[in-house]
Amino acid sequence: MDRAPVRVLITSPLEAEFVGRIAAVDSRLDVVYPSDLIPVMRYPADHAAPNPQDPEEAAAWRSLLDTAEVLFDFGPRPLWGELTALPHLRWIQATSAGVGQFATRIGLGGSPIMVTTASGVHARPLAEFTLMAMLMFGKGAFGMLADQRAHRWARFAGEDLAGKVVGIVGVGRIGSEVARVARGLDAYVVGTVRSVGARTAEELHLDRLVPMADLDGLLGELDFLVLSCPHTPETEGLINADRLARLGSRAVLINLARGAIVDEPALIAALQAGKLAGAALDVAAQEPPAPDNPLWDMPNVLISPHSASTTKSENGKITELFCDNLRRYLEGQPLRNVLNYTLLY
């Protein structure tokens, strides 16, 4: 007896070209893209979740979700808490890498529904953002821009990135790519991981690899601290007042991870007191930060609206990953990037 087609429901904005690529993977797929229910794409790679306000819209989504075996993204915001009750749902392909805390929060943790992440898709854009931030601080870009606005011509001396010490907390795909590009500018790169042994420093593009337990001793060496670790109970509040003090006044903090990794009031205090050279933040404790958050107006802080990973090529890369996973799913093979509900990555 032939198996019924696998219904794949795409629940966030996606270009028609990529919807077509997904549908072309296999004739055993029934791919649904309800364009009348999905928000209009505001910018390339916008993955806004539908937020139906109309009861008829919500009912239409419920009807579609009830028939879906596979979801591309997590579906409408008001219905996230109902995902585990869907009769046919087996697998959700996320469009982000760091979805562990989110998946747990909406009740998927420990459920039989498999989540696969977009791990690896955003490594290069985030590495390029890190490189931009390091160059901006090293070459005095903030001062140059201020002088330009003031029509002021004041010569100064910048710094070379060669020989600077970059520390990376969490050397997964993102951290490894950050290390590779930083070493391309002859920086010295040290990475920390939960446990040393599975991979070597050379494999991760590092000059040195140390366990997370040695983080405190490492901080005083650093010119740049790059956070690319997942948000877990172990990493929440990891960069606290004590660790910020250990960094020293020459260091710059670059957060690619999640706002909860850093004690934000302690970060603000360290910046205000001149105990830290600056910060480049793609994430914040509250997104967006409150209008009166001091970080907005600090001359040595770069704020990105959680967009450092978002590029025009993103949807093509996520589609490629999803298509590969769909082939594996149909053939009963292990999928790539399966979220571990215990580790949260």
CSV table of C-alpha atoms in Angstrom, one decimal:
chain,number,residue,atom,x,y,z
A,1,MET,CA,0.0,0.0,0.0
A,2,ASP,CA,1.5,3.4,-1.0
A,3,ARG,CA,2.2,5.9,1.7
A,4,ALA,CA,0.1,9.1,1.6
A,5,PRO,CA,2.0,12.2,0.4
A,6,VAL,CA,4.0,14.0,3.1
A,7,ARG,CA,2.4,17.4,3.6
A,8,VAL,CA,5.0,20.1,4.0
A,9,LEU,CA,3.5,23.4,5.3
A,10,ILE,CA,5.6,26.5,4.8
A,11,THR,CA,4.7,29.0,7.5
A,12,SER,CA,6.9,32.0,7.1
A,13,PRO,CA,7.7,34.2,4.1
A,14,LEU,CA,9.6,32.5,1.3
A,15,GLU,CA,10.2,33.4,-2.3
A,16,ALA,CA,8.3,31.5,-5.0
A,17,GLU,CA,11.6,30.3,-6.4
A,18,PHE,CA,12.5,28.5,-3.2
A,19,VAL,CA,9.0,27.1,-2.7
A,20,GLY,CA,9.3,25.6,-6.1
A,21,ARG,CA,12.7,24.1,-5.3
A,22,ILE,CA,11.2,22.4,-2.2
A,23,ALA,CA,8.2,21.1,-4.2
A,24,ALA,CA,10.6,19.7,-6.8
A,25,VAL,CA,12.5,17.5,-4.3
A,26,ASP,CA,10.2,14.5,-4.6
A,27,SER,CA,6.8,13.6,-6.0
A,28,ARG,CA,6.0,12.2,-2.6
A,29,LEU,CA,5.8,15.7,-1.1
A,30,ASP,CA,2.6,17.9,-1.0
A,31,VAL,CA,4.1,21.4,-0.4
A,32,VAL,CA,1.7,24.1,0.7
A,33,TYR,CA,2.5,27.8,0.8
A,34,PRO,CA,-0.6,29.7,2.0
A,35,SER,CA,0.4,33.1,0.6
A,36,ASP,CA,-2.8,34.7,1.6
A,37,LEU,CA,-2.1,33.9,5.3
A,38,ILE,CA,1.7,34.6,5.4
A,39,PRO,CA,3.0,38.1,6.1
A,40,VAL,CA,4.5,40.1,3.3
A,41,MET,CA,8.2,39.9,3.3
A,42,ARG,CA,9.6,43.2,4.7
A,43,TYR,CA,13.2,42.5,3.6
A,44,PRO,CA,15.2,39.6,2.2
A,45,ALA,CA,15.2,36.6,4.5
A,46,ASP,CA,12.4,38.0,6.7
A,47,HIS,CA,11.0,35.0,8.7
A,48,ALA,CA,8.2,36.8,10.5
A,49,ALA,CA,5.8,34.5,12.1
A,50,PRO,CA,2.1,34.9,11.1
A,51,ASN,CA,0.1,36.5,13.9
A,52,PRO,CA,-3.6,36.1,12.9
A,53,GLN,CA,-6.0,38.5,14.6
A,54,ASP,CA,-9.0,37.4,12.6
A,55,PRO,CA,-10.9,34.3,13.9
A,56,GLU,CA,-11.3,33.1,10.3
A,57,GLU,CA,-7.6,33.4,9.7
A,58,ALA,CA,-6.8,31.5,12.9
A,59,ALA,CA,-9.2,28.8,11.9
A,60,ALA,CA,-7.6,28.5,8.4
A,61,TRP,CA,-4.2,28.0,10.0
A,62,ARG,CA,-5.6,25.4,12.4
A,63,SER,CA,-7.0,23.5,9.5
A,64,LEU,CA,-3.7,23.6,7.6
A,65,LEU,CA,-1.7,22.6,10.7
A,66,ASP,CA,-3.9,19.7,11.4
A,67,THR,CA,-2.9,18.1,8.1
A,68,ALA,CA,0.9,18.9,8.2
A,69,GLU,CA,3.6,16.3,8.8
A,70,VAL,CA,6.5,18.8,8.3
A,71,LEU,CA,6.6,22.5,9.0
A,72,PHE,CA,9.0,25.0,7.6
A,73,ASP,CA,9.3,27.4,10.6
A,74,PHE,CA,7.1,27.2,13.7
A,75,GLY,CA,3.8,28.5,12.4
A,76,PRO,CA,1.5,31.3,13.7
A,77,ARG,CA,2.5,32.9,16.9
A,78,PRO,CA,-0.8,32.4,18.8
A,79,LEU,CA,-0.7,28.6,18.0
A,80,TRP,CA,2.8,27.8,19.1
A,81,GLY,CA,1.5,26.2,22.3
A,82,GLU,CA,-0.7,23.8,20.3
A,83,LEU,CA,2.0,22.3,18.2
A,84,THR,CA,2.5,19.2,20.3
A,85,ALA,CA,-1.3,18.4,19.9
A,86,LEU,CA,-1.2,18.3,16.1
A,87,PRO,CA,-2.1,14.8,15.0
A,88,HIS,CA,0.4,14.4,12.1
A,89,LEU,CA,3.3,16.7,12.9
A,90,ARG,CA,6.6,14.9,13.1
A,91,TRP,CA,9.3,17.5,12.2
A,92,ILE,CA,9.9,21.3,12.2
A,93,GLN,CA,12.7,22.9,10.2
A,94,ALA,CA,13.7,26.1,11.9
A,95,THR,CA,15.1,29.1,10.0
A,96,SER,CA,17.4,30.0,12.9
A,97,ALA,CA,20.3,28.2,14.6
A,98,GLY,CA,19.6,29.2,18.3
A,99,VAL,CA,16.1,27.9,18.8
A,100,GLY,CA,16.7,25.6,21.8
A,101,GLN,CA,15.3,27.9,24.5
A,102,PHE,CA,12.4,28.9,22.2
A,103,ALA,CA,11.5,25.3,21.4
A,104,THR,CA,11.5,24.5,25.1
A,105,ARG,CA,9.4,27.6,26.0
A,106,ILE,CA,6.6,26.7,23.6
A,107,GLY,CA,6.4,23.1,24.9
A,108,LEU,CA,8.4,21.1,22.4
A,109,GLY,CA,11.1,20.0,24.8
A,110,GLY,CA,10.9,16.2,25.3
A,111,SER,CA,8.2,15.8,22.7
A,112,PRO,CA,8.4,13.3,19.8
A,113,ILE,CA,8.4,16.3,17.4
A,114,MET,CA,11.8,16.7,15.9
A,115,VAL,CA,13.3,20.1,15.3
A,116,THR,CA,16.2,20.7,13.0
A,117,THR,CA,18.0,24.0,13.1
A,118,ALA,CA,19.6,26.3,10.5
A,119,SER,CA,23.0,25.7,12.1
A,120,GLY,CA,25.8,26.7,9.7
A,121,VAL,CA,23.8,28.9,7.5
A,122,HIS,CA,24.7,32.1,9.4
A,123,ALA,CA,28.3,31.4,10.2
A,124,ARG,CA,29.8,33.5,7.4
A,125,PRO,CA,27.6,36.6,7.8
A,126,LEU,CA,28.2,36.6,11.6
A,127,ALA,CA,32.0,36.1,11.1
A,128,GLU,CA,31.9,39.1,8.7
A,129,PHE,CA,30.0,41.2,11.2
A,130,THR,CA,32.7,40.3,13.8
A,131,LEU,CA,35.4,41.3,11.4
A,132,MET,CA,33.6,44.6,10.7
A,133,ALA,CA,33.3,45.3,14.4
A,134,MET,CA,37.0,44.5,15.1
A,135,LEU,CA,38.1,46.8,12.2
A,136,MET,CA,35.8,49.6,13.3
A,137,PHE,CA,37.3,49.6,16.8
A,138,GLY,CA,40.8,49.0,15.6
A,139,LYS,CA,40.8,51.7,13.0
A,140,GLY,CA,38.9,54.3,15.0
A,141,ALA,CA,35.7,54.3,12.8
A,142,PHE,CA,33.5,55.7,15.6
A,143,GLY,CA,35.8,58.7,16.1
A,144,MET,CA,36.1,59.2,12.3
A,145,LEU,CA,32.3,59.3,11.9
A,146,ALA,CA,32.0,61.8,14.8
A,147,ASP,CA,34.6,64.0,13.4
A,148,GLN,CA,33.0,63.9,9.9
A,149,ARG,CA,29.7,64.9,11.4
A,150,ALA,CA,31.4,67.8,13.2
A,151,HIS,CA,33.4,68.8,10.0
A,152,ARG,CA,36.5,68.3,12.2
A,153,TRP,CA,39.9,67.2,10.6
A,154,ALA,CA,41.9,65.7,13.5
A,155,ARG,CA,44.6,63.1,12.6
A,156,PHE,CA,45.1,60.1,14.9
A,157,ALA,CA,46.8,56.7,15.0
A,158,GLY,CA,44.8,53.5,14.6
A,159,GLU,CA,45.8,50.0,15.6
A,160,ASP,CA,46.7,46.8,13.7
A,161,LEU,CA,44.6,43.7,14.1
A,162,ALA,CA,47.7,41.6,13.6
A,163,GLY,CA,48.8,40.2,16.9
A,164,LYS,CA,45.5,41.1,18.7
A,165,VAL,CA,44.2,38.3,20.9
A,166,VAL,CA,40.6,37.2,20.1
A,167,GLY,CA,38.8,34.9,22.5
A,168,ILE,CA,35.7,33.0,21.3
A,169,VAL,CA,33.3,31.5,23.7
A,170,GLY,CA,31.6,28.6,22.0
A,171,VAL,CA,33.4,27.4,18.9
A,172,GLY,CA,30.7,25.7,16.9
A,173,ARG,CA,30.2,26.6,13.2
A,174,ILE,CA,29.9,30.3,13.9
A,175,GLY,CA,32.8,30.5,16.3
A,176,SER,CA,35.0,28.4,14.0
A,177,GLU,CA,34.3,30.7,11.0
A,178,VAL,CA,35.0,33.8,13.2
A,179,ALA,CA,38.3,32.2,14.1
A,180,ARG,CA,39.2,31.5,10.5
A,181,VAL,CA,38.6,35.1,9.3
A,182,ALA,CA,40.3,36.6,12.4
A,183,ARG,CA,43.4,34.5,11.8
A,184,GLY,CA,43.3,35.7,8.2
A,185,LEU,CA,44.2,39.1,9.6
A,186,ASP,CA,47.0,37.5,11.7
A,187,ALA,CA,45.1,37.8,15.0
A,188,TYR,CA,45.9,35.2,17.7
A,189,VAL,CA,42.7,33.3,18.4
A,190,VAL,CA,41.8,31.3,21.5
A,191,GLY,CA,38.5,29.3,21.7
A,192,THR,CA,36.7,27.9,24.7
A,193,VAL,CA,34.4,24.8,24.5
A,194,ARG,CA,32.5,22.8,27.1
A,195,SER,CA,34.9,20.0,26.9
A,196,VAL,CA,38.2,19.7,25.0
A,197,GLY,CA,38.9,16.4,23.2
A,198,ALA,CA,36.4,15.9,20.4
A,199,ARG,CA,38.1,18.4,18.0
A,200,THR,CA,41.5,19.9,17.8
A,201,ALA,CA,42.4,23.6,17.7
A,202,GLU,CA,43.7,23.2,14.2
A,203,GLU,CA,40.3,21.7,13.0
A,204,LEU,CA,38.5,24.7,14.6
A,205,HIS,CA,40.9,27.3,13.0
A,206,LEU,CA,42.2,28.2,16.4
A,207,ASP,CA,45.7,29.0,17.7
A,208,ARG,CA,44.7,27.6,21.1
A,209,LEU,CA,41.7,25.6,22.5
A,210,VAL,CA,40.8,25.7,26.2
A,211,PRO,CA,38.0,24.3,28.3
A,212,MET,CA,35.2,26.7,29.5
A,213,ALA,CA,36.5,26.1,33.0
A,214,ASP,CA,39.6,28.1,32.1
A,215,LEU,CA,37.6,31.2,30.9
A,216,ASP,CA,38.4,33.4,33.9
A,217,GLY,CA,42.1,33.0,33.5
A,218,LEU,CA,41.8,33.7,29.8
A,219,LEU,CA,39.9,37.0,29.9
A,220,GLY,CA,42.7,39.2,31.0
A,221,GLU,CA,44.7,38.3,27.8
A,222,LEU,CA,42.0,39.4,25.4
A,223,ASP,CA,41.6,42.4,23.1
A,224,PHE,CA,38.2,41.0,21.8
A,225,LEU,CA,35.8,38.7,23.4
A,226,VAL,CA,33.4,37.1,20.9
A,227,LEU,CA,30.3,35.3,22.2
A,228,SER,CA,28.9,32.6,19.9
A,229,CYS,CA,27.7,30.1,22.4
A,230,PRO,CA,24.1,28.7,22.6
A,231,HIS,CA,21.8,30.1,25.3
A,232,THR,CA,21.5,27.3,27.9
A,233,PRO,CA,21.1,27.3,31.7
A,234,GLU,CA,24.9,27.0,31.9
A,235,THR,CA,25.6,30.1,29.7
A,236,GLU,CA,22.8,32.4,31.0
A,237,GLY,CA,24.5,35.3,32.7
A,238,LEU,CA,27.9,33.9,31.8
A,239,ILE,CA,29.5,37.3,31.3
A,240,ASN,CA,28.8,38.9,34.6
A,241,ALA,CA,30.3,41.9,36.4
A,242,ASP,CA,33.3,39.9,37.7
A,243,ARG,CA,34.2,38.6,34.2
A,244,LEU,CA,33.7,42.0,32.6
A,245,ALA,CA,36.2,43.4,35.2
A,246,ARG,CA,38.7,40.6,34.3
A,247,LEU,CA,38.5,41.7,30.7
A,248,GLY,CA,40.1,45.0,31.3
A,249,SER,CA,39.8,48.5,29.7
A,250,ARG,CA,41.4,47.6,26.3
A,251,ALA,CA,38.9,44.9,25.5
A,252,VAL,CA,35.9,44.9,23.2
A,253,LEU,CA,32.9,42.6,23.7
A,254,ILE,CA,31.2,41.3,20.6
A,255,ASN,CA,27.9,39.4,21.3
A,256,LEU,CA,26.6,37.2,18.4
A,257,ALA,CA,24.8,34.8,20.8
A,258,ARG,CA,21.9,35.9,22.9
A,259,GLY,CA,21.4,38.9,25.2
A,260,ALA,CA,20.9,36.7,28.2
A,261,ILE,CA,24.5,35.5,28.0
A,262,VAL,CA,25.6,38.9,29.3
A,263,ASP,CA,24.6,40.8,32.5
A,264,GLU,CA,23.5,43.9,30.6
A,265,PRO,CA,23.4,46.3,33.6
A,266,ALA,CA,26.9,45.2,34.5
A,267,LEU,CA,28.0,45.8,30.8
A,268,ILE,CA,26.5,49.3,30.9
A,269,ALA,CA,28.2,50.1,34.1
A,270,ALA,CA,31.6,48.8,32.8
A,271,LEU,CA,31.2,50.9,29.6
A,272,GLN,CA,30.2,54.0,31.5
A,273,ALA,CA,33.1,53.7,33.9
A,274,GLY,CA,35.6,53.2,31.1
A,275,LYS,CA,36.5,49.7,32.2
A,276,LEU,CA,35.7,48.3,28.8
A,277,ALA,CA,36.8,49.7,25.4
A,278,GLY,CA,33.5,49.1,23.7
A,279,ALA,CA,30.9,46.6,22.6
A,280,ALA,CA,29.3,45.4,19.4
A,281,LEU,CA,25.9,43.9,20.1
A,282,ASP,CA,23.8,42.0,17.6
A,283,VAL,CA,21.5,40.9,20.5
A,284,ALA,CA,20.2,42.5,23.6
A,285,ALA,CA,18.5,41.5,26.9
A,286,GLN,CA,15.3,43.0,25.6
A,287,GLU,CA,14.8,43.3,21.9
A,288,PRO,CA,14.5,46.0,21.0
A,289,PRO,CA,16.1,47.7,23.9
A,290,ALA,CA,14.0,50.3,25.8
A,291,PRO,CA,14.3,53.8,24.3
A,292,ASP,CA,16.0,55.0,27.5
A,293,ASN,CA,18.6,52.2,27.5
A,294,PRO,CA,22.0,53.9,27.8
A,295,LEU,CA,23.5,51.6,25.2
A,296,TRP,CA,21.7,53.4,22.4
A,297,ASP,CA,23.7,56.6,22.9
A,298,MET,CA,27.2,55.4,23.9
A,299,PRO,CA,29.9,56.5,21.4
A,300,ASN,CA,31.7,53.2,21.7
A,301,VAL,CA,28.8,50.8,21.2
A,302,LEU,CA,27.6,49.3,17.9
A,303,ILE,CA,24.0,48.0,18.0
A,304,SER,CA,22.7,45.8,15.3
A,305,PRO,CA,19.0,44.9,15.4
A,306,HIS,CA,19.6,41.1,15.5
A,307,SER,CA,20.4,41.3,11.8
A,308,ALA,CA,24.1,40.5,11.6
A,309,SER,CA,23.2,37.0,10.4
A,310,THR,CA,20.6,38.1,7.8
A,311,THR,CA,21.8,38.4,4.2
A,312,LYS,CA,20.2,38.2,0.8
A,313,SER,CA,21.5,34.7,0.3
A,314,GLU,CA,20.0,33.3,3.5
A,315,ASN,CA,16.8,31.8,2.1
A,316,GLY,CA,18.7,30.0,-0.6
A,317,LYS,CA,21.0,28.4,1.9
A,318,ILE,CA,18.1,27.4,4.3
A,319,THR,CA,16.2,26.0,1.3
A,320,GLU,CA,19.2,23.9,0.3
A,321,LEU,CA,19.5,22.6,3.8
A,322,PHE,CA,15.8,21.9,4.0
A,323,CYS,CA,15.7,20.1,0.7
A,324,ASP,CA,18.6,17.9,1.7
A,325,ASN,CA,16.8,17.1,5.0
A,326,LEU,CA,13.6,16.3,3.1
A,327,ARG,CA,15.4,13.8,1.0
A,328,ARG,CA,16.8,12.2,4.1
A,329,TYR,CA,13.4,12.2,5.8
A,330,LEU,CA,11.8,10.4,2.9
A,331,GLU,CA,14.5,7.8,2.8
A,332,GLY,CA,14.5,7.3,6.6
A,333,GLN,CA,18.0,8.6,7.0
A,334,PRO,CA,19.3,10.8,9.9
A,335,LEU,CA,18.6,14.5,9.5
A,336,ARG,CA,21.2,17.2,9.7
A,337,ASN,CA,21.1,19.7,12.7
A,338,VAL,CA,18.7,17.8,14.9
A,339,LEU,CA,18.1,19.9,18.0
A,340,ASN,CA,19.1,18.1,21.3
A,341,TYR,CA,16.4,19.0,23.8
A,342,THR,CA,18.7,18.4,26.7
A,343,LEU,CA,21.7,20.4,25.4
A,344,LEU,CA,19.4,23.0,23.8
A,345,TYR,CA,21.5,23.1,20.6
